């Protein structure tokens, strides 16, 4: 047993597209403890998003052992993985990935519906979360009626809804201008300060430096794993 | 499926139905159209069938009409080619011999003078045993009656008229109780036949003839040889053996080979009834298949629309999966959508079809010769059950295939940022 939230050993991921096989991850060992704020950096195509999909149980590794919150998830079936995603992971994407036809409120509510949370508690939690990300007055707005920064804040509220073990963010500021990106980085920093565990993929060294730890991926391998103070 | 699954699926379904009112409407309309088609086709088929059966049965069902002829086999030293001529008095004996079926004899005269006041017509006069009435569907119009046993016993001079013959003689006048001359002898009219559309007959249409007691007939025309001997059974299956027993009876009485099937020319209506039943079954199946195909096209439309939706929503489905939706929660709303839309469409279609059938049923049939043969479209429970079964399956399939595609979506691949 381990106290790590994320515990990966010798993880490999091979994409088999029929003609060619792409080895996106070539043996990853990664352990993340509760309360850490990990930034994953690396060049395009190095395997960062692949790694995040595996951490978030959106995909399964080709080889290796993976424990999430102490639970071995490499052997779970699809529905069990869905439950793990629902309870343990909160995703934040570069492209926001909000459901466009329903309101901010309903977007944040969605994981709670899947989690079997009752109507009254859903309402209370969603209101609280949207207040927390500063969108208490935008609850009934559709995503298209919100700015990029606001959309990403809705997505963060959604990621927090089920009180997951870890928040996973893939280039969360990639689609935002500097000011909106700064707000989002501040939000992540606040969440970390409140004790949340965060894994954030980024190109942005300013954001990476706010993390407690920086992991650099290159060509499917971790080539550097240091405390952020050591990053130049 | 647990209650939690159900409530999640309902939540998602209601959410998407609220957003897709127009699509829902179009889907329901196309299913409704298919349902109307199938129901009307089957209803017309059923009406046609019933009308045909009614017309065909107007002569009566499970009848075998036997015309006496000549022997075709040598028998106990007697030559072939002898004419066999059953008589009136054979009938009570035959009836005694086979009490489980009904038999009667008929004598007839084709062109007989019938007069009332100044009117004179030539018509067929039949002299059957009184039991003829019910199995041959000679029902009297109100105020009249058919021949009874006393009429036969007492050789009464009473006559039952076919409705057209009655009209020719009496016009609008009520014939019952009036006296007509049959072959110059006075007869009292005791009843007029209820109108019926008759498509099969021997000798002529019932509406054109006059019926008098067989005993009276014998006295009037001085004959006692029967033109036909008729056997009537309760069920179709009894007929073959009944006919055999009848032949055996006459074979003993008139000395011929009971196996000589040529002695009587027999028209066994059971055979025709069986063929008609098959033809109508075939017709119903044909209508059913056409209707079902129409419905299937409607459902393919539904499935198609939903396929498009799945494709269009691939990313949203991926997002839901990322948020922890189990497979059933993704597929459930699609299947429910297929079912609910099909059932609503089916219900709407059924209501429309029932309205149409009811309105057509209110049209007066007597004034329309076409309807006399086509009958009225009729909806039956079996039609309803068949339609529900087809709709249900179609609805399930319409939802199932798109749902399966939705479930196959790989969230990691869909959520990849482009
Ligand atoms: N579904 C897939 N099928 C085949 N190959 C894939 C698939 N997903 C990723 N790859 C390949 O795996 C490698 C790693 O991709 P990945 O998306 O993880 O990189 P990344 O580090 O996130 O890049 P970026 O910074 O551009 O987002 C790439 O070579 C990519 O082409
Ligand atoms: Mg990436």
XYZ file of C-alpha atoms and ligand atoms in Angstrom:
682
model
C 0.000 0.000 0.000
C 1.059 3.525 -0.586
C -0.154 6.935 0.478
C 0.289 8.232 -3.058
C -2.784 9.458 -4.915
C -1.192 8.587 -8.232
C 1.167 5.684 -8.358
C 2.426 4.583 -11.775
C 5.035 1.937 -12.457
C 6.533 1.147 -15.839
C 3.532 2.462 -17.726
C 3.622 2.012 -21.475
C 1.065 3.118 -24.008
C 1.130 1.947 -27.592
C -1.364 3.347 -30.079
C -2.134 0.752 -32.676
C -3.626 2.489 -35.674
C -3.593 -0.645 -37.778
C -0.698 0.187 -40.071
C 1.692 1.749 -37.631
C 2.214 1.396 -33.924
C 3.070 4.515 -32.005
C 4.693 4.063 -28.625
C 3.529 7.276 -26.971
C 4.736 6.351 -23.495
C 7.811 4.217 -23.041
C 7.892 3.383 -19.341
C 6.661 6.005 -16.956
C 7.178 5.888 -13.209
C 5.290 8.607 -11.455
C 4.065 9.082 -7.921
C 1.994 12.035 -6.750
C 1.227 12.638 -3.108
C -1.858 14.374 -1.724
C -1.572 18.144 -1.784
C 1.002 18.268 -4.549
C 0.713 20.648 -7.459
C 2.486 18.971 -10.365
C 3.186 20.702 -13.647
C 3.896 18.452 -16.613
C 5.888 20.099 -19.351
C 7.465 18.944 -22.541
C 7.498 19.491 -26.281
C 4.549 18.830 -28.523
C 4.007 15.157 -29.189
C 6.048 14.053 -26.211
C 3.122 12.172 -24.660
C 1.762 14.608 -22.076
C -1.897 14.288 -23.052
C -1.533 10.540 -23.326
C -0.186 10.493 -19.806
C -3.043 12.611 -18.544
C -5.632 10.362 -20.198
C -4.085 7.409 -18.406
C -3.945 9.221 -15.073
C -7.606 10.176 -15.511
C -8.634 6.643 -16.508
C -9.984 7.893 -19.821
C -7.753 5.310 -21.416
C -5.966 2.195 -20.240
C -2.222 1.551 -20.398
C -0.753 -1.101 -22.657
C 1.617 -2.221 -19.880
C 2.421 -1.330 -16.319
C 0.749 -0.922 -12.991
C -1.395 1.991 -12.020
C -2.986 2.734 -8.690
C -5.269 5.735 -8.281
C -6.110 6.603 -4.697
C -4.752 3.250 -3.609
C -7.054 1.376 -5.993
C -5.561 -0.735 -8.774
C -7.365 0.569 -11.823
C -5.498 -1.309 -14.541
C -7.939 -4.216 -14.297
C -11.257 -2.385 -14.067
C -14.026 -2.678 -16.678
C -15.523 0.258 -18.503
C -18.313 1.029 -16.064
C -16.005 0.741 -13.068
C -13.589 3.125 -14.797
C -16.479 5.518 -15.387
C -17.195 5.450 -11.647
C -13.524 6.053 -10.868
C -13.477 9.053 -13.194
C -16.609 10.351 -11.598
C -15.408 10.074 -8.005
C -11.651 10.481 -8.108
C -10.841 12.726 -11.049
C -11.823 16.194 -12.169
C -10.883 17.114 -15.734
C -10.130 20.556 -17.114
C -9.475 20.715 -20.854
C -7.859 23.225 -23.124
C -11.035 23.418 -25.197
C -13.256 23.666 -22.070
C -15.521 20.840 -23.298
C -18.657 22.228 -21.742
C -21.962 20.891 -23.054
C -23.049 23.796 -25.262
C -26.817 23.467 -25.010
C -27.232 23.511 -21.270
C -26.580 26.238 -18.704
C -23.468 26.706 -16.588
C -25.485 25.366 -13.666
C -26.455 22.193 -15.499
C -22.894 21.676 -16.719
C -21.553 21.739 -13.202
C -24.453 19.577 -12.074
C -23.715 16.813 -14.625
C -21.025 14.881 -12.676
C -23.236 15.102 -9.574
C -26.092 13.499 -11.507
C -23.751 10.687 -12.516
C -22.518 10.454 -8.924
C -26.060 9.879 -7.695
C -26.125 13.051 -5.586
C -29.657 14.091 -4.604
C -31.411 17.070 -6.132
C -31.222 19.350 -3.116
C -27.559 18.708 -2.440
C -26.772 19.136 -6.129
C -28.350 22.544 -6.132
C -26.495 23.607 -3.032
C -23.109 22.338 -4.222
C -23.398 23.792 -7.720
C -24.377 27.197 -6.377
C -21.493 27.121 -3.923
C -18.974 26.082 -6.600
C -20.063 28.677 -9.125
C -19.850 31.312 -6.410
C -16.365 30.115 -5.580
C -15.151 30.571 -9.174
C -16.826 33.965 -9.298
C -19.753 33.061 -11.536
C -22.594 33.183 -9.016
C -24.411 35.614 -11.289
C -23.945 33.573 -14.480
C -25.510 30.299 -13.440
C -28.278 30.275 -16.027
C -26.010 31.352 -18.898
C -25.228 28.971 -21.705
C -21.506 28.420 -22.425
C -21.834 30.416 -25.657
C -22.894 33.410 -23.592
C -19.691 33.301 -21.549
C -16.121 34.442 -22.235
C -13.303 31.923 -22.560
C -12.054 32.625 -19.063
C -15.566 32.243 -17.679
C -16.054 28.985 -19.555
C -12.843 27.621 -18.105
C -13.989 28.623 -14.644
C -17.245 26.742 -15.189
C -15.129 23.761 -16.253
C -13.065 24.042 -13.079
C -16.215 24.231 -10.975
C -17.410 21.118 -12.781
C -14.091 19.369 -12.118
C -14.436 20.167 -8.405
C -18.071 19.101 -8.137
C -17.540 15.493 -7.012
C -14.695 16.532 -4.639
C -12.208 14.392 -6.551
C -8.843 13.173 -5.288
C -7.084 14.985 -8.079
C -7.730 17.742 -10.605
C -6.237 17.034 -14.027
C -5.821 19.947 -16.396
C -4.503 19.728 -19.958
C -3.264 23.119 -21.136
C -6.001 24.938 -19.215
C -4.745 28.355 -20.271
C -3.867 27.413 -23.825
C -6.976 29.021 -25.259
C -6.990 32.126 -23.090
C -5.376 35.521 -23.318
C -2.757 36.482 -20.750
C -5.148 38.170 -18.379
C -7.763 35.398 -18.388
C -4.962 32.821 -18.222
C -3.558 34.631 -15.180
C -6.944 34.455 -13.465
C -7.127 30.723 -14.088
C -3.577 30.221 -12.778
C -4.550 32.166 -9.671
C -7.573 29.931 -9.255
C -5.355 26.844 -9.428
C -2.970 28.346 -6.932
C -5.904 29.045 -4.587
C -7.140 25.491 -4.937
C -3.682 24.191 -4.104
C -3.570 26.452 -1.099
C -6.859 24.902 0.016
C -5.187 21.500 -0.073
C -6.299 20.159 -3.455
C -4.043 17.899 -5.501
C -3.416 19.193 -9.009
C -1.722 17.837 -12.120
C -1.493 20.457 -14.831
C -0.030 20.098 -18.296
C 1.287 23.355 -19.601
C 3.593 25.057 -22.028
C 3.476 28.131 -19.914
C 6.548 28.337 -17.703
C 4.924 31.059 -15.593
C 2.215 28.570 -14.624
C 4.748 25.768 -14.262
C 6.736 27.848 -11.791
C 3.638 28.248 -9.598
C 3.525 24.465 -9.177
C 5.293 22.641 -6.364
C 6.929 20.237 -8.747
C 7.761 20.136 -12.420
C 7.856 16.911 -14.431
C 9.342 17.108 -17.889
C 8.338 14.571 -20.491
C 10.215 13.993 -23.714
C 9.655 11.305 -26.258
C 7.480 9.198 -23.961
C 9.791 9.306 -20.975
C 10.173 11.447 -17.885
C 13.507 13.161 -18.251
C 13.312 15.531 -15.304
C 11.300 15.591 -12.085
C 12.196 18.440 -9.755
C 10.778 20.871 -7.229
C 9.633 24.015 -9.052
C 12.170 26.180 -7.271
C 14.849 24.385 -9.216
C 13.320 25.286 -12.586
C 15.247 28.009 -14.244
C -31.124 -1.539 -14.375
C -31.195 -0.006 -10.929
C -33.380 2.879 -9.867
C -30.372 5.125 -9.936
C -29.612 4.157 -13.533
C -33.224 4.793 -14.416
C -33.341 8.215 -12.841
C -30.081 9.249 -14.516
C -31.284 8.034 -17.895
C -34.586 9.859 -17.411
C -32.778 13.027 -16.394
C -30.596 12.929 -19.515
C -33.512 11.954 -21.765
C -35.723 14.778 -20.551
C -32.843 17.203 -20.954
C -32.283 16.225 -24.568
C -36.008 16.002 -25.416
C -36.447 19.554 -24.136
C -33.716 20.727 -26.490
C -34.938 18.764 -29.482
C -38.618 19.616 -29.754
C -38.576 19.942 -33.513
C -36.705 16.708 -34.046
C -39.002 14.951 -31.620
C -42.018 16.268 -33.508
C -40.731 15.161 -36.907
C -39.824 11.762 -35.584
C -43.206 11.263 -33.992
C -44.940 12.446 -37.169
C -43.088 9.948 -39.355
C -43.928 7.077 -37.026
C -47.534 8.247 -36.852
C -47.719 8.206 -40.637
C -46.365 4.676 -40.759
C -48.849 3.577 -38.140
C -51.787 5.124 -39.980
C -50.681 3.333 -43.151
C -50.348 -0.062 -41.561
C -53.571 0.246 -39.600
C -55.614 1.434 -42.568
C -54.210 -1.239 -44.855
C -54.994 -3.927 -42.349
C -58.389 -2.420 -41.570
C -59.332 -2.349 -45.254
C -58.077 -5.901 -45.615
C -60.112 -7.000 -42.636
C -63.213 -5.184 -43.897
C -62.798 -6.735 -47.312
C -62.352 -10.146 -45.764
C -65.398 -9.851 -43.549
C -67.517 -8.483 -46.366
C -66.408 -11.246 -48.692
C -67.065 -13.832 -46.066
C -70.465 -12.290 -45.377
C -71.328 -12.259 -49.081
C -69.994 -15.721 -49.609
C -71.766 -16.964 -46.540
C -75.024 -15.349 -47.599
C -75.943 -18.684 -49.142
C -74.948 -20.421 -45.910
C -71.828 -22.206 -44.705
C -70.859 -25.863 -44.426
C -73.306 -26.924 -47.093
C -73.006 -29.737 -49.613
C -75.488 -29.665 -52.476
C -75.974 -33.027 -54.125
C -77.547 -33.395 -57.579
C -78.701 -36.947 -58.213
C -77.330 -38.495 -61.414
C -76.494 -41.915 -62.792
C -74.480 -44.833 -61.499
C -71.050 -45.343 -63.042
C -70.292 -48.806 -61.626
C -71.832 -52.219 -62.073
C -73.394 -53.395 -58.804
C -74.757 -56.839 -57.944
C -75.639 -57.649 -61.502
C -77.200 -54.267 -62.113
C -75.763 -52.303 -65.036
C -74.073 -48.947 -64.848
C -75.782 -45.815 -66.140
C -78.931 -46.228 -64.043
C -80.525 -42.945 -62.952
C -80.881 -42.625 -59.190
C -83.837 -40.485 -58.118
C -84.254 -39.813 -54.397
C -87.777 -38.923 -53.282
C -89.329 -36.726 -50.671
C -90.013 -39.657 -48.371
C -86.308 -40.600 -48.259
C -85.460 -37.443 -46.346
C -87.058 -38.293 -42.953
C -85.323 -41.679 -43.046
C -81.993 -40.132 -43.978
C -82.376 -37.581 -41.195
C -83.094 -40.401 -38.755
C -79.953 -42.193 -39.900
C -77.738 -39.151 -39.370
C -79.285 -37.108 -36.539
C -76.030 -35.192 -35.870
C -76.232 -33.256 -39.162
C -79.036 -31.533 -40.999
C -80.373 -32.800 -44.312
C -83.157 -31.640 -46.544
C -84.444 -32.141 -50.030
C -85.399 -29.479 -52.497
C -87.625 -29.491 -55.521
C -87.735 -26.549 -57.837
C -89.509 -25.173 -60.848
C -87.611 -22.585 -62.761
C -90.140 -20.408 -64.587
C -93.356 -20.368 -62.675
C -96.064 -17.796 -63.052
C -96.639 -15.732 -59.922
C -99.372 -13.099 -59.883
C -100.485 -10.357 -57.550
C -103.298 -8.050 -58.602
C -102.336 -6.879 -62.094
C -98.656 -7.853 -61.749
C -97.370 -11.065 -63.242
C -93.800 -12.338 -63.025
C -91.982 -15.502 -63.942
C -89.900 -16.755 -61.045
C -88.273 -19.816 -59.598
C -90.290 -21.659 -57.005
C -88.465 -23.839 -54.479
C -90.034 -26.536 -52.378
C -87.617 -27.476 -49.588
C -88.125 -29.065 -46.208
C -88.787 -26.343 -43.650
C -85.336 -26.756 -41.975
C -83.883 -25.042 -45.070
C -84.563 -21.575 -43.601
C -81.752 -21.038 -41.097
C -78.807 -22.781 -42.757
C -79.697 -21.137 -46.073
C -79.973 -17.739 -44.343
C -83.542 -17.075 -45.267
C -84.234 -14.646 -42.452
C -87.615 -12.963 -42.524
C -87.996 -9.206 -42.408
C -89.821 -7.957 -39.299
C -93.498 -8.842 -39.395
C -92.961 -12.039 -41.335
C -91.637 -15.560 -40.801
C -90.143 -18.469 -42.705
C -91.837 -21.820 -43.263
C -92.350 -24.008 -40.190
C -93.017 -27.716 -39.519
C -96.805 -27.257 -39.512
C -96.734 -25.664 -42.948
C -95.021 -28.797 -44.190
C -97.241 -31.272 -42.309
C -100.489 -29.639 -43.334
C -99.386 -28.846 -46.889
C -100.336 -25.231 -46.328
C -100.487 -22.898 -49.264
C -98.028 -20.384 -47.863
C -95.118 -18.727 -49.607
C -91.939 -16.979 -48.502
C -90.698 -14.432 -51.037
C -87.212 -13.307 -51.968
C -86.949 -9.565 -51.350
C -86.532 -8.520 -54.998
C -89.326 -10.772 -56.120
C -91.513 -9.245 -53.395
C -90.614 -5.773 -54.617
C -91.411 -6.692 -58.221
C -94.825 -7.939 -57.185
C -95.790 -5.528 -54.433
C -93.703 -2.385 -54.913
C -93.874 -0.454 -51.670
C -96.852 -2.444 -50.375
C -96.346 -4.843 -47.446
C -96.683 -8.367 -48.918
C -97.173 -10.254 -45.629
C -100.714 -11.576 -45.332
C -101.524 -10.866 -48.986
C -102.539 -13.572 -51.409
C -100.595 -14.305 -54.572
C -101.276 -16.854 -57.281
C -98.554 -19.426 -57.785
C -99.181 -21.498 -60.869
C -102.774 -20.186 -60.621
C -103.267 -21.435 -57.042
C -103.719 -18.912 -54.246
C -100.948 -18.715 -51.652
C -100.633 -16.526 -48.561
C -97.378 -14.617 -48.223
C -95.958 -15.325 -44.748
C -92.638 -13.534 -45.007
C -90.115 -11.677 -47.112
C -86.413 -12.421 -46.988
C -84.064 -9.886 -45.409
C -81.787 -8.210 -47.872
C -78.366 -9.842 -48.328
C -75.522 -9.636 -50.816
C -75.028 -13.100 -52.166
C -71.992 -14.093 -54.235
C -72.552 -17.805 -54.553
C -75.734 -19.677 -55.427
C -77.146 -22.750 -57.083
C -80.151 -22.390 -59.347
C -80.379 -18.660 -58.822
C -80.201 -15.811 -56.332
C -82.271 -16.251 -53.205
C -83.712 -12.746 -53.504
C -85.472 -13.719 -56.749
C -87.191 -16.925 -55.738
C -90.298 -18.001 -53.892
C -90.214 -20.755 -51.281
C -93.188 -23.016 -50.508
C -93.425 -26.144 -48.326
C -92.063 -29.258 -50.010
C -95.329 -31.114 -49.457
C -97.334 -28.322 -51.014
C -94.902 -28.342 -53.929
C -95.540 -32.043 -54.486
C -99.281 -31.506 -54.489
C -99.072 -28.459 -56.720
C -96.766 -29.840 -59.397
C -97.467 -33.579 -58.997
C -93.835 -34.599 -58.557
C -91.923 -36.190 -55.705
C -88.417 -36.590 -57.147
C -85.907 -34.291 -55.438
C -83.794 -31.923 -57.521
C -81.146 -31.768 -54.832
C -80.354 -33.266 -51.471
C -78.507 -30.867 -49.182
C -76.327 -31.764 -46.205
C -75.471 -29.126 -43.604
C -72.952 -29.755 -40.815
C -72.021 -27.776 -37.748
C -68.299 -27.746 -38.530
C -66.218 -27.992 -41.677
C -64.528 -31.191 -40.564
C -67.744 -33.195 -40.258
C -68.646 -32.760 -43.905
C -66.614 -35.513 -45.547
C -67.940 -38.271 -43.330
C -71.479 -36.900 -43.472
C -71.388 -37.104 -47.272
C -70.093 -40.626 -47.118
C -72.900 -41.659 -44.794
C -75.438 -40.037 -47.075
C -74.102 -41.993 -50.059
C -74.168 -45.214 -48.051
C -77.802 -44.573 -47.140
C -78.894 -44.019 -50.727
C -76.703 -46.878 -51.935
C -78.616 -49.252 -49.709
C -81.968 -47.834 -50.698
C -81.423 -47.708 -54.459
C -78.919 -50.552 -54.808
C -75.725 -49.014 -56.037
C -72.095 -49.137 -54.990
C -71.562 -46.818 -52.005
C -68.113 -46.091 -53.379
C -69.602 -44.811 -56.630
C -68.861 -41.131 -56.280
C -70.486 -40.291 -59.600
C -74.051 -40.976 -58.470
C -74.288 -37.532 -56.947
C -72.783 -34.433 -58.404
C -71.683 -32.744 -55.215
C -70.807 -29.131 -54.525
C -69.070 -29.140 -51.172
C -68.847 -25.485 -50.068
C -66.355 -26.418 -47.342
C -63.660 -26.752 -49.986
C -64.329 -23.271 -51.326
C -64.480 -21.856 -47.817
C -61.052 -23.305 -47.101
C -59.561 -21.861 -50.261
C -61.069 -18.444 -49.550
C -59.672 -18.524 -46.053
C -56.220 -19.144 -47.480
C -56.573 -16.414 -50.081
C -57.586 -13.939 -47.425
C -54.801 -14.979 -45.139
C -52.440 -14.332 -48.036
C -54.024 -10.982 -48.693
C -53.795 -9.963 -45.051
C -50.155 -10.932 -44.957
C -49.532 -8.912 -48.089
C -51.218 -5.831 -46.622
C -49.434 -6.429 -43.356
C -46.063 -6.606 -45.035
C -46.653 -3.424 -47.009
C -47.784 -1.670 -43.859
C -44.869 -3.019 -41.863
C -42.445 -1.852 -44.531
C -43.901 1.639 -44.384
C -43.430 1.563 -40.662
C -39.924 0.233 -40.983
C -39.096 3.114 -43.303
C -40.360 5.457 -40.609
C -38.147 3.752 -38.061
C -35.137 3.803 -40.338
C -35.788 7.542 -40.500
C -35.767 7.714 -36.735
C -32.587 5.672 -36.497
C -31.007 7.836 -39.153
C -31.809 11.032 -37.308
C -30.414 9.549 -34.141
C -27.292 8.353 -35.897
C -26.747 11.916 -37.051
C -27.269 13.083 -33.500
C -24.726 10.606 -32.179
C -22.212 11.768 -34.723
C -22.882 15.418 -34.081
C -22.623 14.855 -30.337
C -19.580 12.625 -30.302
C -17.609 15.137 -28.291
C -20.460 15.703 -25.853
C -20.784 11.987 -25.344
C -17.040 11.842 -24.755
C -17.353 14.636 -22.197
C -20.134 12.793 -20.386
C -17.986 9.687 -20.315
C -15.094 11.714 -18.888
C -17.438 13.010 -16.207
C -18.251 9.454 -15.199
C -21.254 8.396 -17.277
C -21.536 4.620 -17.437
C -22.248 3.015 -20.747
C -25.907 2.457 -19.977
C -26.380 6.118 -19.134
C -25.132 7.036 -22.590
C -27.187 4.433 -24.454
C -30.272 4.579 -22.240
C -31.500 7.983 -23.383
C -31.135 6.973 -27.036
C -33.077 3.771 -26.562
C -35.679 5.567 -24.500
C -35.898 8.231 -27.175
C -36.478 5.585 -29.846
C -39.138 3.897 -27.747
C -40.942 6.980 -26.527
C -41.050 8.581 -29.973
C -42.244 5.357 -31.561
C -44.899 4.850 -28.937
C -46.115 8.451 -29.111
C -46.117 8.262 -32.911
C -47.886 4.926 -32.751
C -50.493 6.333 -30.406
C -51.077 9.386 -32.588
C -51.275 7.176 -35.674
C -53.711 4.823 -33.973
C -55.980 7.685 -32.988
C -55.964 9.050 -36.541
C -56.591 5.607 -38.046
C -59.452 4.928 -35.623
C -61.001 8.290 -36.521
C -60.771 7.548 -40.246
C -62.202 4.070 -39.825
C -65.026 5.372 -37.646
C -65.935 8.089 -40.141
C -65.923 5.570 -43.008
C -68.054 3.272 -40.888
C -70.693 5.973 -40.582
C -71.198 6.172 -44.355
C -74.445 4.494 -45.381
C -73.406 1.246 -47.003
C -76.690 0.434 -48.731
C -76.417 3.338 -51.135
C -72.939 2.468 -52.310
C -72.518 -0.563 -54.483
C -68.746 -0.402 -54.061
C -68.930 -0.661 -50.316
C -71.216 -3.655 -50.665
C -68.286 -5.573 -52.090
C -65.356 -3.811 -50.387
C -66.965 -3.819 -47.000
C -66.155 -1.348 -44.247
C -62.606 -1.016 -42.926
C -62.574 -2.765 -39.585
C -59.972 -2.607 -36.829
C -59.629 -5.719 -34.767
C -57.679 -6.566 -31.639
C -55.350 -8.797 -33.593
C -54.540 -5.919 -35.941
C -53.866 -3.767 -32.897
C -51.635 -6.394 -31.315
C -49.685 -6.924 -34.541
C -49.161 -3.188 -34.938
C -48.010 -2.772 -31.351
C -45.561 -5.650 -31.782
C -44.139 -4.209 -34.987
C -43.951 -0.709 -33.520
C -42.301 -1.935 -30.356
C -39.611 -3.888 -32.154
C -39.041 -1.111 -34.645
C -38.809 1.441 -31.859
C -36.291 -0.639 -29.942
C -34.175 -1.141 -33.040
C -34.423 2.520 -34.007
C -32.902 3.402 -30.650
C -30.614 0.435 -30.238
C -28.297 0.853 -33.210
C -27.520 4.539 -32.709
C -27.102 3.839 -29.005
C -24.618 1.108 -29.740
C -22.610 3.495 -31.831
C -22.697 6.062 -29.038
C -21.455 3.514 -26.530
C -18.540 2.618 -28.774
C -17.182 6.158 -28.608
C -13.668 6.332 -27.155
C -13.576 9.320 -24.829
C -9.810 9.735 -24.934
C -9.833 10.027 -28.713
C -12.783 12.416 -28.854
C -11.507 14.786 -26.223
C -8.131 15.194 -27.856
C -7.810 18.896 -28.545
C -7.820 19.904 -32.187
N -5.300 8.133 -30.575
C -4.051 8.105 -31.066
N -3.727 7.275 -32.060
C -2.480 7.215 -32.537
N -1.477 7.978 -32.088
C -1.736 8.838 -31.103
C -3.032 8.943 -30.532
N -2.989 9.856 -29.557
C -1.715 10.321 -29.519
N -0.969 9.704 -30.433
C 0.438 9.904 -30.654
O 1.100 9.783 -29.432
C 2.104 10.738 -29.286
C 1.872 11.549 -28.034
O 0.738 12.355 -28.202
P 0.186 13.309 -27.087
O -1.107 13.868 -27.552
O 0.199 12.603 -25.808
O 1.285 14.471 -27.078
P 1.291 15.803 -26.260
O 2.521 15.775 -25.463
O 0.032 15.971 -25.527
O 1.400 16.909 -27.388
P 0.788 18.402 -27.411
O 1.689 19.233 -26.551
O 0.897 18.795 -28.832
O -0.569 18.315 -26.920
C 2.083 11.559 -30.559
O 3.077 11.086 -31.424
C 0.717 11.310 -31.143
O 0.760 11.375 -32.533
Mg -1.550 17.387 -25.592
